XYZ file of C-alpha atoms in Angstrom:
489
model
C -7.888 30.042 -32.058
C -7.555 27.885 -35.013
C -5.609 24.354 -34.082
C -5.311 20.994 -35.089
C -4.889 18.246 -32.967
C -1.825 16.556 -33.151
C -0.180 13.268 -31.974
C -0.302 12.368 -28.306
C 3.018 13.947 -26.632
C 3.779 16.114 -29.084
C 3.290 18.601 -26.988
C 5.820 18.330 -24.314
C 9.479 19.789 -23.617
C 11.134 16.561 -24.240
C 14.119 17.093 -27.141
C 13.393 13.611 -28.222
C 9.952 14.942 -29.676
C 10.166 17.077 -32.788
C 7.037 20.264 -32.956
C 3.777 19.305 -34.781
C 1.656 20.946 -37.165
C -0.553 21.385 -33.970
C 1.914 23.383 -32.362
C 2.594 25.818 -35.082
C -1.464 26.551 -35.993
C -1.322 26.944 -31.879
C 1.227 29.546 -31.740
C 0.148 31.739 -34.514
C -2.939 32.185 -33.199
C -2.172 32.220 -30.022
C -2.386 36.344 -30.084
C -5.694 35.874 -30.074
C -5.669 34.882 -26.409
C -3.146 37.524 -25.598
C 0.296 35.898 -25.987
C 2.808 37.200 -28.402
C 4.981 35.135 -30.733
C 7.988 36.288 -28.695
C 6.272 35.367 -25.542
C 5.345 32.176 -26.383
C 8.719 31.073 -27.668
C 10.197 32.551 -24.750
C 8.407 30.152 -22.443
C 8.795 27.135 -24.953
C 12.386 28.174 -24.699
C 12.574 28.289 -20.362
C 10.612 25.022 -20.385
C 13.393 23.247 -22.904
C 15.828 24.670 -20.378
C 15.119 22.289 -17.965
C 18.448 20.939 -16.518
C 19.105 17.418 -17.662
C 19.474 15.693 -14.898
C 21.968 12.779 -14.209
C 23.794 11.596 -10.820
C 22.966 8.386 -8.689
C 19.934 6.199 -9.942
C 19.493 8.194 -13.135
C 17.774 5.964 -15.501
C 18.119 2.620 -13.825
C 15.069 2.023 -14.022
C 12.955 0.182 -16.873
C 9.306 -0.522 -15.150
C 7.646 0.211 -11.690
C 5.653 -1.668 -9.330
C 3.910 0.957 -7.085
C 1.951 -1.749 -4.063
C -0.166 1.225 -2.552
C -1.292 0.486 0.474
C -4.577 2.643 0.705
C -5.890 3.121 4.136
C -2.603 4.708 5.329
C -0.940 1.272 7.598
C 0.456 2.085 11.050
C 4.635 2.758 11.119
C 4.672 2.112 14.943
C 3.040 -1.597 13.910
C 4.648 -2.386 11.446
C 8.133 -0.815 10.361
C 9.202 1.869 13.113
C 8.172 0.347 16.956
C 9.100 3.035 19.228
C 10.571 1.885 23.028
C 9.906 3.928 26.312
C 6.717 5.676 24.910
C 3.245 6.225 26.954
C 0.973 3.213 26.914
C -1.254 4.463 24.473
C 1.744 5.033 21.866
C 3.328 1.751 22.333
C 2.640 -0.816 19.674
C 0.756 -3.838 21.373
C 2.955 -6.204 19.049
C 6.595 -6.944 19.987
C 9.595 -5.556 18.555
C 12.133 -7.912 16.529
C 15.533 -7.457 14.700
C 16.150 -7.410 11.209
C 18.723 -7.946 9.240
C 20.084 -4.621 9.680
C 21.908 -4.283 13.468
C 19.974 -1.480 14.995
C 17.012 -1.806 13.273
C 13.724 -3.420 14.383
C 10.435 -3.982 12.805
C 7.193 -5.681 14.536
C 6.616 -9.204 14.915
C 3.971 -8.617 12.335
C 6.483 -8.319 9.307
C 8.666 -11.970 9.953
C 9.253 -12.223 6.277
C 11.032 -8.962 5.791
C 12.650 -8.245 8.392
C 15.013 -11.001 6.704
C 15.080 -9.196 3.786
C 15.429 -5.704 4.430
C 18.994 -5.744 3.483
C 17.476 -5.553 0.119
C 15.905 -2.043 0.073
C 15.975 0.935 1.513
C 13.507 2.331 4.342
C 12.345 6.205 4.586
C 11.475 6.481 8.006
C 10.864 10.361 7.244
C 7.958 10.577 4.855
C 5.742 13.800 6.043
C 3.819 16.576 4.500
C 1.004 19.123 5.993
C -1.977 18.898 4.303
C -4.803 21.479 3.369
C -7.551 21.082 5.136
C -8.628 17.447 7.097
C -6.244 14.636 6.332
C -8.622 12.313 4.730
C -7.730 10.098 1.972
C -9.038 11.121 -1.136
C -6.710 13.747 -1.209
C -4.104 12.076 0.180
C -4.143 9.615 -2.962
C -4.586 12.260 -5.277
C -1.359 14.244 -3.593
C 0.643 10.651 -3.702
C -0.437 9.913 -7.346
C -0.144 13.056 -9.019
C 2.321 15.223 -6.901
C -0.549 17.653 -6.616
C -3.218 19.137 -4.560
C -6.654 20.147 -5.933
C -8.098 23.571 -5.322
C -11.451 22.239 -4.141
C -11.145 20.225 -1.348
C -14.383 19.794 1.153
C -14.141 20.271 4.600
C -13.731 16.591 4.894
C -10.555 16.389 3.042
C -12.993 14.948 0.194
C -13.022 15.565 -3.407
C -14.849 15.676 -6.304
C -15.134 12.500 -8.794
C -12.348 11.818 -11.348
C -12.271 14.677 -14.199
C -10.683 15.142 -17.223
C -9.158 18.104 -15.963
C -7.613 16.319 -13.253
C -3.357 16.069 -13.183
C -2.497 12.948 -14.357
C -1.359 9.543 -12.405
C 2.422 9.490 -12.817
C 2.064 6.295 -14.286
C 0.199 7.959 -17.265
C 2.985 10.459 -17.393
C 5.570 7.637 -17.579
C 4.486 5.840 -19.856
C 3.915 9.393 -22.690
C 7.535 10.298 -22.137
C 8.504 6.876 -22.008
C 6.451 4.823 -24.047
C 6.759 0.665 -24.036
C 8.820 -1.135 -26.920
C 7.033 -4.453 -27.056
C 3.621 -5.575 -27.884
C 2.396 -5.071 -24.223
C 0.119 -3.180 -22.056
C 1.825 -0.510 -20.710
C 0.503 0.649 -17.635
C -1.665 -1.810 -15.842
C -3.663 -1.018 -12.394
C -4.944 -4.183 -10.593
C -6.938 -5.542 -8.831
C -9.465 -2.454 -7.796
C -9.762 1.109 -7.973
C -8.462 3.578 -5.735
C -11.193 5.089 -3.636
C -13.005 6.034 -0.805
C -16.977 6.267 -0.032
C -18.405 6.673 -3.605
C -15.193 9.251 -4.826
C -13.682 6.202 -7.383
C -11.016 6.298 -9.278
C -9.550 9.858 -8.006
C -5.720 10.292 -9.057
C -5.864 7.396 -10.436
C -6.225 8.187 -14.923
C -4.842 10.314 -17.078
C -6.586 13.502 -16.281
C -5.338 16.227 -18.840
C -3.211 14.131 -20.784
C -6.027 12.089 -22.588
C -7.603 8.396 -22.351
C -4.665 7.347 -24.418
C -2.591 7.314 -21.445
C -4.808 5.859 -18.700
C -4.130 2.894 -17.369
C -5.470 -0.585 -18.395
C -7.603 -1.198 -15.884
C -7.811 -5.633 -14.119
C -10.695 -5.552 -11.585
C -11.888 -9.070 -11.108
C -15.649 -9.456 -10.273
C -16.266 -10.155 -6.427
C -16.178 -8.083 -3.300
C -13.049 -6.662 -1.695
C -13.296 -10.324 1.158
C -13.465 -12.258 -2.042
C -10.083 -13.944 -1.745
C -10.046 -15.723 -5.288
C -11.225 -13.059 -7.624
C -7.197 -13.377 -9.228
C -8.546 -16.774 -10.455
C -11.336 -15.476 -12.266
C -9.215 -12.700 -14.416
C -11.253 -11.883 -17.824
C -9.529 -10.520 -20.600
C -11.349 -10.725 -23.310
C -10.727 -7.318 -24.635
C -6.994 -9.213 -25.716
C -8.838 -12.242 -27.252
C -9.257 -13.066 -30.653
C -12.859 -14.154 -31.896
C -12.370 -17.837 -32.801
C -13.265 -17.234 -36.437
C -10.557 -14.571 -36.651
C -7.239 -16.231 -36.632
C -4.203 -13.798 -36.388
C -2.948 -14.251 -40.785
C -6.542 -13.334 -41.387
C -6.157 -10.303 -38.890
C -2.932 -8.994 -39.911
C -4.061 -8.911 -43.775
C -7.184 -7.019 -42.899
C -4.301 -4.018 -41.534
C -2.401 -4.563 -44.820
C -5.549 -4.073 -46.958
C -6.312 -0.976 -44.985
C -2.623 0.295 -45.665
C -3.904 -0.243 -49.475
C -7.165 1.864 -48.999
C -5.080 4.875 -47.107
C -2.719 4.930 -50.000
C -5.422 5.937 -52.385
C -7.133 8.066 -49.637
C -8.095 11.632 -51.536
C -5.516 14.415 -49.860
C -7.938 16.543 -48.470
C -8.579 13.197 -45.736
C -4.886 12.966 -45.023
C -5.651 15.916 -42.870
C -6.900 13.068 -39.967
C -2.809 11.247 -40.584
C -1.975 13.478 -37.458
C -4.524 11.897 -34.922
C -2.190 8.847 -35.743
C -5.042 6.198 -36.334
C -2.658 4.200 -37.845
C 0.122 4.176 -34.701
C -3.040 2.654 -32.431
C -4.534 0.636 -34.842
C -1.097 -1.534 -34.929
C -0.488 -1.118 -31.975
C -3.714 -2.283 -30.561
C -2.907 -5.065 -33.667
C 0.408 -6.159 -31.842
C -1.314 -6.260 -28.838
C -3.605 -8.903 -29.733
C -1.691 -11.209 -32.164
C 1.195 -11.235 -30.350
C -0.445 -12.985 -27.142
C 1.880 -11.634 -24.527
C -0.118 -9.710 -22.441
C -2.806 -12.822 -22.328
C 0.333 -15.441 -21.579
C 0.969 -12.676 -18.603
C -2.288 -12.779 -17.202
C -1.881 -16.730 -17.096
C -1.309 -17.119 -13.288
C -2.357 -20.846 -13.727
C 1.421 -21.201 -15.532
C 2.968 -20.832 -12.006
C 4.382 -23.182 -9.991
C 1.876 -23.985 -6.900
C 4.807 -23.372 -4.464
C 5.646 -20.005 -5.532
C 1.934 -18.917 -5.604
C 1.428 -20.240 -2.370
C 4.685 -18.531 -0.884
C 2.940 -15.036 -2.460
C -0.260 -15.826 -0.976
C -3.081 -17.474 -2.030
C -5.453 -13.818 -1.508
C -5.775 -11.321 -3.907
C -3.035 -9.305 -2.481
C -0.494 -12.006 -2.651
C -1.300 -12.927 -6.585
C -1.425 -9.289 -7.294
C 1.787 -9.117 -6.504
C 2.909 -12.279 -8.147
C 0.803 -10.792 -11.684
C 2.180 -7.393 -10.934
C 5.977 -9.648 -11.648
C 4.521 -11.368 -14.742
C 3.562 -8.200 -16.047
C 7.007 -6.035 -15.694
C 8.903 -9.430 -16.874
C 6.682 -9.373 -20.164
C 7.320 -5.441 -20.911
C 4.311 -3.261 -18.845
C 6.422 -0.375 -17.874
C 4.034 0.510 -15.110
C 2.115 -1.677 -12.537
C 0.136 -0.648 -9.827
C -0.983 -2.810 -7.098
C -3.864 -0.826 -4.881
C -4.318 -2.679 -1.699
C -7.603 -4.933 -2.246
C -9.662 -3.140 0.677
C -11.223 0.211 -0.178
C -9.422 2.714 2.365
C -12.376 3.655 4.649
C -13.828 -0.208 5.711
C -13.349 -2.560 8.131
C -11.811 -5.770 8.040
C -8.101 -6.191 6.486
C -8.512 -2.457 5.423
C -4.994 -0.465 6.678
C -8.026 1.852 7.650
C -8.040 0.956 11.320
C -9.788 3.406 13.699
C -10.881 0.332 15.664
C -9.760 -3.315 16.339
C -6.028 -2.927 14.712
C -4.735 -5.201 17.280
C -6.484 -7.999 15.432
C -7.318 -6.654 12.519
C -3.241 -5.737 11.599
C -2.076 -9.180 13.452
C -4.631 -11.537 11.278
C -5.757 -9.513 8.271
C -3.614 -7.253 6.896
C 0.085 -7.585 8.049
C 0.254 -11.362 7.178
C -0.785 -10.650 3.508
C 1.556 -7.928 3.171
C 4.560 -9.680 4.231
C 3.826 -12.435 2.298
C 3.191 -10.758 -0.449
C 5.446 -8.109 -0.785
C 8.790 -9.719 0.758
C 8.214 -12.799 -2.341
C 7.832 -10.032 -4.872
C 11.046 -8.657 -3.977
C 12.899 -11.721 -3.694
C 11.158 -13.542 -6.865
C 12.472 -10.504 -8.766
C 15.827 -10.399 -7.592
C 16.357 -14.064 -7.917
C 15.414 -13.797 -11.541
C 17.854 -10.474 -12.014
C 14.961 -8.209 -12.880
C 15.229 -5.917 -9.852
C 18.358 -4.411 -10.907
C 15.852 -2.433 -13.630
C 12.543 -2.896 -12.065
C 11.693 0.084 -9.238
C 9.363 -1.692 -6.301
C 7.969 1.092 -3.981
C 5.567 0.464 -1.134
C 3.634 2.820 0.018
C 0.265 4.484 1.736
C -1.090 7.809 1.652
C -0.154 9.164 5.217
C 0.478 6.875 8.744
C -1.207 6.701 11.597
C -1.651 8.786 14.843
C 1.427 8.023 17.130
C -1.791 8.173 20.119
C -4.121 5.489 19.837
C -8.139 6.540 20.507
C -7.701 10.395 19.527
C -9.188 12.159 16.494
C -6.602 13.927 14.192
C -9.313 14.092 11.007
C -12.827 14.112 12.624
C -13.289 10.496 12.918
C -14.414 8.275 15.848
C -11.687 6.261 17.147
C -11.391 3.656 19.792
C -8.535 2.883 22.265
C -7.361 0.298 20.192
C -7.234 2.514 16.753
C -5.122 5.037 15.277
C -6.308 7.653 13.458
C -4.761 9.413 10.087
C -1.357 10.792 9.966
C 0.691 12.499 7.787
C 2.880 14.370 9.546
C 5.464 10.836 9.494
C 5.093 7.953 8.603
C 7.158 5.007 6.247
C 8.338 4.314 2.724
C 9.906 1.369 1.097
C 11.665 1.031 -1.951
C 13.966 -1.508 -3.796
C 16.275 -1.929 -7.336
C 16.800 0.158 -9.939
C 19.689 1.342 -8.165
C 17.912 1.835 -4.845
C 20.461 1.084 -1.353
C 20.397 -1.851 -0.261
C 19.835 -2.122 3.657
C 19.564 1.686 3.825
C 17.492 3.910 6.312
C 17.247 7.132 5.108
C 15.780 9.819 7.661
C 14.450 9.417 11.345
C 11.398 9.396 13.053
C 11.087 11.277 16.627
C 10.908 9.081 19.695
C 6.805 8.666 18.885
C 7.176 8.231 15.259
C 4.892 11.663 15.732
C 7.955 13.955 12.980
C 10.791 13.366 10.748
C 14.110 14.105 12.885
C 16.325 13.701 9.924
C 15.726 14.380 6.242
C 12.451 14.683 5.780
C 10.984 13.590 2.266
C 7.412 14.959 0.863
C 5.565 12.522 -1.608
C 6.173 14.919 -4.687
C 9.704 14.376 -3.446
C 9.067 10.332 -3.909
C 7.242 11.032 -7.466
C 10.434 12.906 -8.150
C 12.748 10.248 -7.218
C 10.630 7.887 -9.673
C 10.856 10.091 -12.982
C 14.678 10.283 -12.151
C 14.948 6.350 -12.134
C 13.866 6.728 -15.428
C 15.708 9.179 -17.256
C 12.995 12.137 -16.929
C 13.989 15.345 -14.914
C 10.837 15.918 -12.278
C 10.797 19.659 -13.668
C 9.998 18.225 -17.171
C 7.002 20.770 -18.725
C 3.747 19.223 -19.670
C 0.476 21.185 -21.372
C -2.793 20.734 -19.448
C -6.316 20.836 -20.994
C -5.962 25.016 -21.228
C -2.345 24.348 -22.974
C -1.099 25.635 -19.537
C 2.724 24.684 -18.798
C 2.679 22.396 -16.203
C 5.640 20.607 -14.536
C 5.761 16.943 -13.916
C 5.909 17.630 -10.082
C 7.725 20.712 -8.178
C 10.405 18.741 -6.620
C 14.018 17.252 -6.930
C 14.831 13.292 -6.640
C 15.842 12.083 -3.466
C 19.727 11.303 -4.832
C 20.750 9.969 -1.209
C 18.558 7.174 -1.931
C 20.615 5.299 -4.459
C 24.044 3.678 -4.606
């Protein structure tokens, strides 16, 4: 089949985006590969059907800040303590009220249980997965909205591939694509993975490099608690003998040279070298994204009330960022999800490992990234959503996913387990579903995580149904599910 690439997201069902030259060439030969003219502009024509969407929360949103905590963290220590339950169910920490009457979290989350008037809590989050319940799928389900059709008999996968569906984050920013001079989709401050699967869920997959993330990993291991202060970006640098006049009349004499270009080489104008050539242009002269990554410009009270850890000024960069323009930030919990230490991992030791490690970074860091961004008004259009890939066994010292477990760990759950998410038109000091008496399954309103993807395109104006074209120019939807409408005011 003869066909010419086109430019990036030309391809998709969006009426904003007007049919290329690539799309044409593609559908009259596409009888080569068995599908008639009329068939083809039938299913262009279902896909452009796609119901526009609207209600609660539609389009509040402006940028995200996904803080994923990989390893899966414990909702009966931490956010849903269950009362009257068998020994070995019973959180060892104590239960304390929040600012919502009725509602307790552990004493491990101080911090926002004074704040959870704020955002809204869904106590319901639950799928059934294929196969074991192991995490590399379980990102790959939370990121994309899909499941793969080779999973091991571990619950592994295989390595990132091109083929792969893409991070909604990559599929954000194609259909909504950044206005300023600014990176926009960022992924900090490691990659998500487990044993030597890296990076799984977390690119572009079929939609291109274009639209993978820019990618801040700091040099130093995952106990390395000031890799933040050694951020290199020299990728946004100028060289010293280039100053910026010197740069920008380089890209006017190349507008010159393309004016006199021969016709027969305008046939390369629709790979749009020109859109990411000033782009990438704007990107460096303007300086914005380097004056972002400047965490040295903050006041020393405010970093220390994030955290002085990676976690903490993750979270304080991941503010920077969405206040500068980035559309997308994700924040992967610093601790690879199968580890020890302050990993939300914890098949052993959580007692102190959750009291010492993890749960005091978390509620630093998270509760001052929610207040720091209301205080400065940019929650009202900036999405925060916090959360892992599954829970954790409501039993402490059984096996739900063939690992070893001792009497003080839990092992993987997804059958419940806890969500949080704030502005953009989010509740404030809302609980939406309920957990049984063991926090084991969703009582009330259940939500899956494609539901939770779906809820996120509908913050931003996108319907969750919206068609995209995979590598084998395959219709594909966005993610098969509706937005959660309860959870906005």
């Amino acid at each position: 089949m003869l066909s010419i690439k086109g430019a990036a997201g030309k391809d998709l069902c969006d009426p904003s985006l007007k049919r290329s030259r690539r799309d044409v060439l593609r559908i009259g030969g596409s009888g080569m590969l068995g599908l008639s003219l009329g068939s083809m502009l039938n299913l262009q024509a279902q896909a452009s059907e796609t119901p526009l969407g609207g209600g609660p929360g539609w389009g509040k949103a402006k940028s995200v800040i996904l803080v994923y905590l990989q390893g899966g963290p414990s909702q009966l220590d931490l956010w849903d303590p269950k009362e009257n339950v068998p020994d070995n169910v019973r959180s060892v920490f104590k239960p304390i009220s929040t600012k919502i009457p009725g509602i307790q979290f552990t004493e491990n989350l101080p911090r926002l249980a004074q704040l959870n008037d704020r955002f809204t809590m869904i106590r319901s989050m639950s799928y059934t997965p294929n196969g074991l319940f192991n995490h590399t799928a379980a990102i790959y389900q939370m990121m994309t909205g899909y499941t793969t059709d080779k999973v091991s008999p571990s619950g592994q996968l295989e390595p990132p591939s091109p083929k792969d569906f893409p991070n909604f984050g990559s599929n954000l920013i194609r259909l909504r694509p950044v206005d300023e001079p600014m990176l926009p989709f960022v992924m900090l401050p490691r990659p998500l993975q487990e044993s030597n699967v890296v990076g799984k869920g977390g690119s572009a997959g079929f939609l291109g490099k274009s639209h993978d993330p820019y990618t801040l990993y700091p040099s130093g291991d995952d106990m390395d608690m000031e890799k933040m202060s050694r951020i290199k970006i020299d990728d946004l640098m100028l060289r010293p003998e280039v100053f910026s006049v010197r740069l920008q009349r380089r890209a006017r004499l190349r507008d010159l040279i393309n004016q006199q270009m021969p016709t027969i080489n305008k046939a390369v104008e629709s790979y749009e070298l020109d859109e990411y050539y000033d782009r990438a242009l704007s990107l460096i002269v303007s300086g914005r994204a380097r004056e972002a990554f400047d965490l040295a410009s903050e006041p020393v009270a405010l970093r220390e009330r994030y955290g002085q850890n990676t976690f903490g000024q993750s979270c304080l960069l991941a503010r920077r960022l969405v206040e500068a323009g980035t559309r997308v930030v994700e924040v992967i919990w610093p601790k690879v999800a199968n580890s020890d230490n302050h990993s939300w991992d914890q098949h052993s030791g959580l007692s102190k490992r959750m009291k010492d490690q993890s749960a005091p970074m978390f509620d630093a860091g998270f509760s001052s990234l929610i207040e720091d961004l209301d205080d400065r008004g940019l929650l009202d259009e900036t999405l925060v959503v916090g959360v892992g890939e599954f829970g954790r066994s409501p039993q402490r010292g059984v096996s739900t996913s063939g690992n070893n477990n001792s009497a003080d760990g839990r092992d993987h759950w997804p059958y419940c387990y806890t969500c949080v998410l704030a502005g953009a038109g989010i509740r404030r000091g809302y609980v939406h579903g309920k957990s049984d008496k063991t926090a084991s399954a969703p009582l009330e309103d259940p939500v899956h995580p494609g539901e939770l993807l779906a809820s996120i395109y509908h913050s931003f104006a996108i319907h969750p149904e919206t068609m995209v074209y995979n590598h084998l120019n395959q219709p594909r939807e966005l993610v098969k599910a509706q937005a959660v409408t309860k959870l906005y005011s």
